[in-house]
Amino acid sequence: MFYGAVVWDPWLILAQIVCFQCLYYVTLGFFLAILVGTRVSRMTLVYFFDFVTVTTSTFTGWCVIVSFILTSISGAVYMLYVIERAKKCLDFSATLYIVHVFICIVYGGWPSSITWWIVNVIGVAVMALLGEFLCIRRELREIPITRYRSNA
C-alpha cells in the first residue's frame, strides 16, 4: 500500500484494470459453471455476455443473476488486494462494468433487457460499496508500534 505522495503510474493502473477484469471473468466463469453448468447441456459465452440469459422467467436465468451478484461480492474482496485504496474502488468498479457493457454490446448487441441493466447496476453498486467498506476497514486499522527495550 502506498500512502505517501501519489505518483501517477499509468502502467500500474492498466495492470490493475487487466488483473481485476481477468479475476472478474474467472470468478464469473466459476459461479456460472457451478450454478448454470449443471442445468444446461453446453456452457457458452452467451451466459457471460448476452443479455438474453439474464432473465427472471426461468430458473436458469435466476442462476445467472445469482452468479453475477456473487461475482460482484467476490470482486469487492479482490479490490482489497488488487486496488487497496478505498477512494479508487468506485473508479475501478465503474471501469470494470463499462468494459463489460462494451464487450456485451460487441457480442450480443445493445442490452435491451431491463433485468440485465438492473443486475449490472446492482453489481457495480455492491462491488463499489462493499469494496470501499473493506478497504476503509483495512486503512483504519491501527499500525502496531513495537518498542524494543534493552535488558541492561
Coordinates of C-alpha atoms in Angstrom, one line a residue:
M1 CA 0.0 0.0 0.0
F2 CA 1.3 3.4 -0.9
Y3 CA 0.0 6.2 1.3
G4 CA 2.6 8.9 0.7
A5 CA 2.8 11.3 -2.2
V6 CA 0.7 9.9 -5.0
V7 CA 2.7 9.0 -8.1
W8 CA 0.7 8.6 -11.3
D9 CA 1.8 5.3 -12.8
P10 CA -0.3 4.5 -15.9
W11 CA 1.2 1.1 -16.3
L12 CA 0.3 0.1 -12.8
I13 CA -3.3 1.4 -13.3
L14 CA -3.5 -0.6 -16.6
A15 CA -2.1 -3.7 -15.0
Q16 CA -4.7 -3.4 -12.1
I17 CA -7.5 -3.0 -14.6
V18 CA -6.5 -6.0 -16.6
C19 CA -5.9 -8.1 -13.5
F20 CA -9.2 -7.0 -12.0
Q21 CA -11.1 -7.7 -15.2
C22 CA -9.5 -11.2 -15.5
L23 CA -10.3 -12.0 -11.9
Y24 CA -13.9 -10.9 -12.5
Y25 CA -14.4 -13.2 -15.5
V26 CA -12.6 -16.2 -14.0
T27 CA -14.9 -15.9 -10.9
L28 CA -17.9 -15.4 -13.1
G29 CA -17.0 -18.5 -15.0
F30 CA -16.6 -20.4 -11.8
F31 CA -20.0 -19.4 -10.5
L32 CA -21.7 -19.9 -13.8
A33 CA -20.1 -23.4 -14.1
I34 CA -21.4 -24.4 -10.7
L35 CA -24.9 -22.8 -10.9
V36 CA -25.7 -22.9 -14.6
G37 CA -23.4 -25.5 -16.0
T38 CA -25.2 -28.2 -14.1
R39 CA -28.5 -27.2 -15.7
V40 CA -27.6 -26.7 -19.3
S41 CA -26.2 -29.1 -21.8
R42 CA -23.4 -26.8 -23.0
M43 CA -21.8 -23.7 -21.4
T44 CA -21.0 -21.0 -23.9
L45 CA -20.1 -17.3 -23.8
V46 CA -23.7 -16.5 -24.2
Y47 CA -24.1 -16.8 -20.4
F48 CA -21.3 -14.3 -19.9
F49 CA -22.1 -11.6 -22.5
D50 CA -25.6 -11.9 -23.9
F51 CA -28.4 -10.0 -22.1
V52 CA -31.0 -12.6 -23.1
T53 CA -29.7 -15.1 -20.5
V54 CA -30.3 -12.7 -17.6
T55 CA -34.0 -13.2 -17.0
T56 CA -36.3 -13.8 -14.1
S57 CA -38.7 -16.0 -16.1
T58 CA -36.6 -19.2 -15.8
F59 CA -34.7 -20.9 -13.0
T60 CA -31.6 -20.9 -15.2
G61 CA -31.9 -17.1 -15.6
W62 CA -32.1 -16.8 -11.8
C63 CA -28.9 -18.9 -11.5
V64 CA -27.2 -16.5 -14.0
I65 CA -28.4 -13.5 -11.9
V66 CA -27.1 -15.1 -8.7
S67 CA -23.8 -15.8 -10.4
F68 CA -23.4 -12.1 -11.4
I69 CA -24.2 -10.9 -7.8
L70 CA -21.8 -13.4 -6.2
T71 CA -19.1 -12.3 -8.7
S72 CA -19.7 -8.7 -7.6
I73 CA -19.2 -9.7 -4.0
S74 CA -16.0 -11.5 -4.9
G75 CA -14.9 -8.5 -6.8
A76 CA -15.1 -6.4 -3.7
V77 CA -12.8 -8.8 -1.9
Y78 CA -10.4 -8.7 -4.9
M79 CA -10.3 -4.9 -4.6
L80 CA -9.0 -5.3 -1.1
Y81 CA -5.9 -7.0 -2.5
V82 CA -5.5 -5.6 -6.1
I83 CA -6.7 -2.0 -5.7
E84 CA -6.0 -1.5 -1.9
R85 CA -7.4 2.1 -1.7
A86 CA -11.0 3.0 -0.8
K87 CA -11.1 6.1 -2.9
K88 CA -10.2 4.1 -6.0
C89 CA -12.9 1.4 -5.6
L90 CA -15.7 3.3 -7.4
D91 CA -13.4 4.1 -10.3
F92 CA -12.3 0.5 -10.8
S93 CA -15.8 -0.9 -10.4
A94 CA -17.2 1.5 -12.9
T95 CA -14.3 0.8 -15.3
L96 CA -14.9 -3.0 -15.0
Y97 CA -18.6 -2.6 -15.8
I98 CA -18.0 -0.1 -18.6
V99 CA -15.7 -2.6 -20.2
H100 CA -18.2 -5.4 -19.6
V101 CA -21.0 -3.4 -21.2
F102 CA -18.8 -2.7 -24.2
I103 CA -18.0 -6.4 -24.6
C104 CA -21.7 -7.3 -24.3
I105 CA -22.6 -4.7 -27.0
V106 CA -20.0 -6.2 -29.3
Y107 CA -21.0 -9.7 -28.5
G108 CA -24.8 -9.6 -28.5
G109 CA -25.9 -6.1 -29.4
W110 CA -27.3 -3.3 -27.2
P111 CA -28.7 -4.8 -24.0
S112 CA -32.5 -4.1 -24.2
S113 CA -33.5 -6.1 -21.1
I114 CA -34.3 -4.1 -18.1
T115 CA -33.4 -7.1 -15.9
W116 CA -29.9 -7.0 -17.4
W117 CA -29.4 -3.3 -16.5
I118 CA -30.8 -3.8 -13.0
V119 CA -28.5 -6.7 -12.3
N120 CA -25.4 -4.8 -13.6
V121 CA -26.3 -1.6 -11.7
I122 CA -26.8 -3.6 -8.5
G123 CA -23.5 -5.4 -9.3
V124 CA -21.5 -2.2 -9.7
A125 CA -23.1 -0.7 -6.5
V126 CA -22.4 -3.8 -4.4
M127 CA -18.8 -4.1 -5.7
A128 CA -18.0 -0.4 -5.1
L129 CA -19.7 0.0 -1.7
L130 CA -18.5 -3.3 -0.3
G131 CA -15.0 -2.8 -1.7
E132 CA -14.9 0.7 -0.2
F133 CA -16.1 -0.7 3.1
L134 CA -13.5 -3.4 3.2
C135 CA -10.7 -1.1 2.1
I136 CA -11.7 1.5 4.7
R137 CA -11.6 -1.1 7.4
R138 CA -8.1 -2.0 6.4
E139 CA -6.9 1.6 6.1
L140 CA -8.3 2.4 9.6
R141 CA -6.5 -0.4 11.4
E142 CA -4.0 0.7 13.9
I143 CA -0.4 0.4 12.9
P144 CA 1.3 -1.7 15.5
I145 CA 4.3 0.0 17.0
T146 CA 6.7 -2.2 19.0
R147 CA 9.1 -0.9 21.5
Y148 CA 12.4 -2.6 22.0
R149 CA 13.7 -2.4 25.5
S150 CA 17.2 -3.4 26.4
N151 CA 17.6 -5.7 29.3
A152 CA 20.6 -3.9 30.6

